[in-house]
Short mmCIF file of C-alpha atoms and ligand atoms in Angstrom, two decimals:
data_model
loop_
_atom_site.label_atom_id
_atom_site.label_comp_id
_atom_site.label_asym_id
_atom_site.label_seq_id
_atom_site.Cartn_x
_atom_site.Cartn_y
_atom_site.Cartn_z
CA MET A 1 -69.34 104.99 -151.35
CA PRO A 2 -70.79 109.03 -150.66
CA ARG A 3 -69.10 110.17 -146.95
CA PRO A 4 -70.51 112.05 -144.45
CA ARG A 5 -70.50 116.39 -145.34
CA ARG A 6 -69.41 117.62 -142.31
CA ILE A 7 -68.18 116.12 -139.17
CA GLU A 8 -68.48 118.22 -135.71
CA GLY A 9 -67.66 117.18 -132.23
CA TYR A 10 -69.31 118.97 -128.84
CA ALA A 11 -68.10 118.73 -125.27
CA ILE A 12 -67.85 121.00 -122.42
CA VAL A 13 -64.86 119.93 -120.33
CA SER A 14 -63.54 120.74 -116.59
CA GLU A 15 -60.18 122.39 -116.21
CA ASP A 16 -58.41 118.91 -116.17
CA GLY A 17 -60.01 117.87 -119.46
CA MET A 18 -63.14 116.24 -117.85
CA VAL A 19 -66.43 115.34 -119.13
CA ALA A 20 -68.00 113.44 -116.03
CA ASN A 21 -67.10 112.20 -112.41
CA ALA A 22 -65.27 109.92 -111.95
CA ALA A 23 -69.05 107.67 -111.40
CA GLY A 24 -69.55 108.35 -115.29
CA ILE A 25 -71.88 111.13 -114.17
CA MET A 26 -71.98 115.09 -115.78
CA PRO A 27 -71.98 116.65 -112.56
CA ASP A 28 -74.56 120.21 -112.38
CA SER A 29 -71.21 121.91 -112.00
CA LEU A 30 -70.38 121.35 -116.08
CA LYS A 31 -74.14 122.52 -117.00
CA PHE A 32 -74.81 126.26 -117.81
CA GLU A 33 -77.59 127.11 -120.31
CA ALA A 34 -75.88 129.19 -122.34
CA ASP A 35 -73.87 126.13 -123.14
CA GLN A 36 -76.64 123.73 -123.29
CA HIS A 37 -77.81 126.94 -126.42
CA PHE A 38 -74.90 126.80 -128.45
CA PHE A 39 -75.04 122.79 -128.31
CA GLU A 40 -78.76 122.27 -128.87
CA ARG A 41 -78.89 125.34 -131.36
CA GLY A 42 -75.80 122.71 -133.48
CA LEU A 43 -77.57 119.65 -132.87
CA ASP A 44 -80.28 121.20 -135.10
CA GLY A 45 -78.29 121.89 -137.50
CA VAL A 46 -76.69 118.63 -138.43
CA ASP A 47 -78.73 114.92 -139.74
CA VAL A 48 -77.13 112.57 -137.66
CA VAL A 49 -75.95 113.10 -133.84
CA VAL A 50 -73.69 110.14 -133.58
CA HIS A 51 -72.57 109.08 -129.68
CA GLY A 52 -71.95 106.28 -126.86
CA ARG A 53 -74.63 104.33 -125.21
CA HIS A 54 -74.58 106.78 -122.17
CA SER A 55 -74.46 109.99 -123.80
CA TYR A 56 -77.32 110.71 -124.83
CA GLU A 57 -78.30 114.43 -125.16
CA ARG A 58 -81.59 114.49 -123.64
CA GLN A 59 -83.26 118.05 -124.96
CA PRO A 60 -86.79 118.60 -126.11
CA ARG A 61 -86.11 118.27 -130.19
CA SER A 62 -84.37 115.17 -129.87
CA TYR A 63 -87.04 112.22 -129.98
CA LEU A 64 -86.57 114.19 -133.95
CA ARG A 65 -82.89 113.41 -134.70
CA ARG A 66 -81.51 110.86 -136.41
CA ARG A 67 -78.92 109.02 -134.51
CA LEU A 68 -76.20 106.38 -134.14
CA ILE A 69 -75.89 104.89 -130.74
CA LEU A 70 -72.40 103.14 -130.46
CA THR A 71 -72.82 99.79 -128.69
CA ARG A 72 -70.79 96.34 -128.55
CA GLN A 73 -74.04 94.97 -128.32
CA VAL A 74 -74.85 94.33 -132.20
CA GLN A 75 -71.97 93.05 -134.58
CA ALA A 76 -72.17 95.62 -136.81
CA ILE A 77 -76.10 97.60 -137.30
CA ALA A 78 -79.07 96.79 -135.90
CA ALA A 79 -82.83 98.69 -135.63
CA ASP A 80 -83.54 100.38 -132.02
CA PRO A 81 -86.85 99.11 -131.51
CA SER A 82 -87.35 101.89 -128.98
CA ASN A 83 -86.73 104.60 -131.79
CA GLU A 84 -87.34 104.34 -134.67
CA ASN A 85 -84.88 107.23 -135.95
CA ALA A 86 -82.33 105.55 -134.38
CA LEU A 87 -79.39 102.60 -135.39
CA PHE A 88 -77.27 100.50 -132.95
CA TRP A 89 -73.54 101.16 -134.94
CA ASN A 90 -70.51 98.48 -133.72
CA PRO A 91 -67.46 100.06 -135.51
CA ALA A 92 -65.84 96.69 -135.45
CA GLY A 93 -68.55 95.27 -137.72
CA ALA A 94 -69.35 98.33 -140.43
CA SER A 95 -68.66 101.71 -141.19
CA LEU A 96 -69.69 104.95 -140.42
CA GLU A 97 -70.46 104.88 -143.85
CA GLN A 98 -72.64 102.31 -143.57
CA ALA A 99 -74.48 102.94 -140.92
CA LEU A 100 -75.68 106.71 -142.84
CA ALA A 101 -77.01 104.89 -145.84
CA LEU A 102 -78.55 103.31 -143.30
CA LEU A 103 -79.86 105.46 -141.59
CA GLY A 104 -80.98 107.53 -145.26
CA THR A 105 -78.20 109.91 -144.80
CA PRO A 106 -75.30 109.13 -146.68
CA ASP A 107 -74.05 112.57 -147.30
CA GLY A 108 -75.23 114.39 -144.17
CA SER A 109 -72.76 116.10 -141.49
CA VAL A 110 -72.89 114.49 -138.28
CA ALA A 111 -72.49 115.87 -134.93
CA VAL A 112 -70.26 113.43 -132.50
CA ILE A 113 -71.29 113.93 -129.03
CA GLY A 114 -68.79 111.53 -126.49
CA GLY A 115 -67.90 109.64 -124.82
CA THR A 116 -64.70 109.76 -123.90
CA ASP A 117 -63.58 106.94 -126.92
CA VAL A 118 -66.44 107.92 -129.00
CA PHE A 119 -64.83 111.31 -128.93
CA GLY A 120 -62.01 109.44 -129.52
CA MET A 121 -62.42 107.57 -132.61
CA PHE A 122 -63.24 110.41 -134.81
CA LEU A 123 -59.83 112.57 -133.47
CA ASP A 124 -58.78 112.73 -137.37
CA ARG A 125 -61.70 113.32 -138.88
CA TYR A 126 -63.46 116.23 -137.78
CA ASP A 127 -63.81 119.21 -139.45
CA VAL A 128 -64.38 121.46 -136.13
CA PHE A 129 -64.53 120.40 -132.71
CA HIS A 130 -66.43 122.95 -130.09
CA LEU A 131 -65.28 122.99 -126.98
CA SER A 132 -66.10 124.67 -124.14
CA ARG A 133 -64.36 125.21 -120.52
CA ALA A 134 -66.26 125.40 -117.21
CA PRO A 135 -64.01 127.45 -115.16
CA ASP A 136 -63.31 126.94 -111.29
CA VAL A 137 -63.72 123.16 -111.96
CA ARG A 138 -62.25 119.69 -111.18
CA LEU A 139 -62.94 116.08 -111.71
CA PRO A 140 -60.44 114.38 -110.28
CA ARG A 141 -60.25 110.28 -111.92
CA GLY A 142 -63.01 111.46 -114.32
CA ARG A 143 -63.96 110.41 -117.55
CA PRO A 144 -61.94 112.74 -119.86
CA VAL A 145 -62.91 114.11 -123.77
CA PHE A 146 -60.10 111.99 -124.97
CA PRO A 147 -58.49 108.98 -123.91
CA GLU A 148 -54.74 111.01 -123.91
CA VAL A 149 -56.54 113.28 -121.17
CA PRO A 150 -54.83 114.25 -118.62
CA THR A 151 -51.51 113.15 -120.12
CA ARG A 152 -51.94 115.54 -122.70
CA THR A 153 -54.36 118.91 -122.07
CA PRO A 154 -57.76 118.66 -124.63
CA GLU A 155 -56.00 121.52 -127.02
CA GLU A 156 -52.89 120.00 -127.17
CA VAL A 157 -55.04 116.18 -128.59
CA LEU A 158 -56.62 118.39 -130.85
CA ALA A 159 -53.74 120.46 -132.48
CA SER A 160 -51.79 116.59 -132.53
CA HIS A 161 -54.83 115.61 -135.18
CA GLY A 162 -54.37 118.86 -137.58
CA LEU A 163 -56.35 120.89 -135.67
CA ASP A 164 -56.29 124.53 -135.77
CA ARG A 165 -57.21 126.88 -132.50
CA GLY A 166 -60.36 129.38 -133.83
CA GLN A 167 -61.05 132.48 -132.00
CA ARG A 168 -61.91 131.97 -128.46
CA GLN A 169 -65.85 133.27 -127.61
CA VAL A 170 -67.52 134.02 -123.97
CA LEU A 171 -71.05 132.52 -123.70
CA ASP A 172 -71.37 133.78 -120.39
CA PRO A 173 -69.14 136.63 -119.01
CA ALA A 174 -70.44 136.70 -115.55
CA LYS A 175 -69.79 132.48 -115.36
CA GLY A 176 -66.84 133.15 -117.01
CA LEU A 177 -67.84 130.35 -119.99
CA ALA A 178 -66.43 130.54 -122.78
CA ILE A 179 -65.81 128.32 -125.99
CA VAL A 180 -62.76 127.65 -128.43
CA SER A 181 -64.05 126.16 -131.98
CA TRP A 182 -61.29 123.72 -133.35
CA LYS A 183 -60.87 123.87 -137.15
CA ARG A 184 -59.25 121.85 -139.82
CA SER A 185 -57.83 124.16 -142.34
CA SER A 186 -57.27 121.07 -144.76
CA LYS A 187 -59.24 117.69 -145.43
CA PRO A 188 -56.91 114.75 -145.90
CA ASP A 189 -58.67 113.29 -149.55
N1 NAP B 1 -69.76 116.68 -120.93
C1 NAP B 1 -69.50 116.25 -121.98
O1 NAP B 1 -69.90 117.43 -123.43
C2 NAP B 1 -70.31 114.79 -122.13
C3 NAP B 1 -69.88 114.77 -123.66
C4 NAP B 1 -70.35 113.60 -122.90
C5 NAP B 1 -70.95 112.61 -122.70
N2 NAP B 1 -70.87 113.40 -121.04
C6 NAP B 1 -71.24 112.02 -119.97
O2 NAP B 1 -70.25 111.32 -119.94
C7 NAP B 1 -70.69 110.27 -119.19
C8 NAP B 1 -70.57 108.99 -120.06
O3 NAP B 1 -69.38 108.72 -120.75
P1 NAP B 1 -69.07 107.44 -121.05
O4 NAP B 1 -67.73 107.22 -121.60
O5 NAP B 1 -69.59 105.85 -120.22
O6 NAP B 1 -69.94 107.17 -122.37
P2 NAP B 1 -70.62 106.72 -123.73
O7 NAP B 1 -69.47 106.92 -124.48
O8 NAP B 1 -71.99 107.47 -123.85
O9 NAP B 1 -70.56 105.37 -123.38
C9 NAP B 1 -69.86 104.04 -123.29
C10 NAP B 1 -70.72 103.01 -124.09
O10 NAP B 1 -70.90 103.15 -125.33
C11 NAP B 1 -70.01 102.22 -126.21
N3 NAP B 1 -69.09 102.28 -126.85
C12 NAP B 1 -68.47 103.19 -126.74
N4 NAP B 1 -66.92 103.22 -127.41
C13 NAP B 1 -67.29 102.15 -128.43
C14 NAP B 1 -67.01 101.63 -129.45
N5 NAP B 1 -65.84 102.04 -130.30
N6 NAP B 1 -67.10 100.57 -130.08
C15 NAP B 1 -68.39 100.02 -129.28
N7 NAP B 1 -69.66 100.57 -128.73
C16 NAP B 1 -68.49 101.34 -128.22
C17 NAP B 1 -70.34 100.93 -125.23
O11 NAP B 1 -71.71 100.44 -124.79
P3 NAP B 1 -72.23 99.44 -124.85
O12 NAP B 1 -71.98 98.98 -123.27
O13 NAP B 1 -73.52 98.76 -124.67
O14 NAP B 1 -71.27 98.02 -125.41
C18 NAP B 1 -69.67 101.62 -123.54
O15 NAP B 1 -69.96 100.94 -122.49
C19 NAP B 1 -71.85 110.58 -119.54
O16 NAP B 1 -72.25 111.25 -117.85
C20 NAP B 1 -72.42 111.31 -120.20
O17 NAP B 1 -73.17 112.47 -119.56
C21 NAP B 1 -70.78 114.77 -120.91
#
């Protein structure tokens, strides 16, 4: 079966590695124009967006994107009656490859956009993970970017799954916002 051409991850985290607060909400303190532009450009460049049921990106072109929405409310794969570009997907019942084939993009490029468990599921498959860090924001008891956080830092988790730290790019110098793209140098067969 064909495999996705490329799998990317996108997240912005607080200093303590959280993507949302204790109530499961992404607070305004994690929202930066420069990061949102980077994220939006990235999603415009892939064939399929993959996310859990609470992590829609809500951008102007979102309605055009093919997407897989993870949920345990379906056994394997089911149509989303509200969006002909989307499928509900339960990885316990069908593989990513099966879901992409049904979406009509068997070898498409994929952006994984959260939340915690969904980011964690793909740790051994990312070609690149774009990790933005919001300075001076802490979200105690929040939702971590990966299940192992905060026991380990997001960077330790990425490195332990074979990703190499890329160059730090400053997205907004005035706000101290920076992003690092972690890349896999070799891919298993
Ligand atoms: N800062 C960032 O970069 C970033 C990124 C992503 C999300 N967020 C924020 O994080 C918050 C949501 O976090 P979350 O962890 O609750 O979100 P989520 O992953 O979007 O949603 C969780 C739901 O997704 C489904 N799901 C997750 N893993 C699954 C699996 N392995 N198999 C089948 N279904 C699965 C389940 O849906 P069912 O209940 O239907 O079974 C689960 O209840 C939101 O506020 C969002 O804005 C922030």
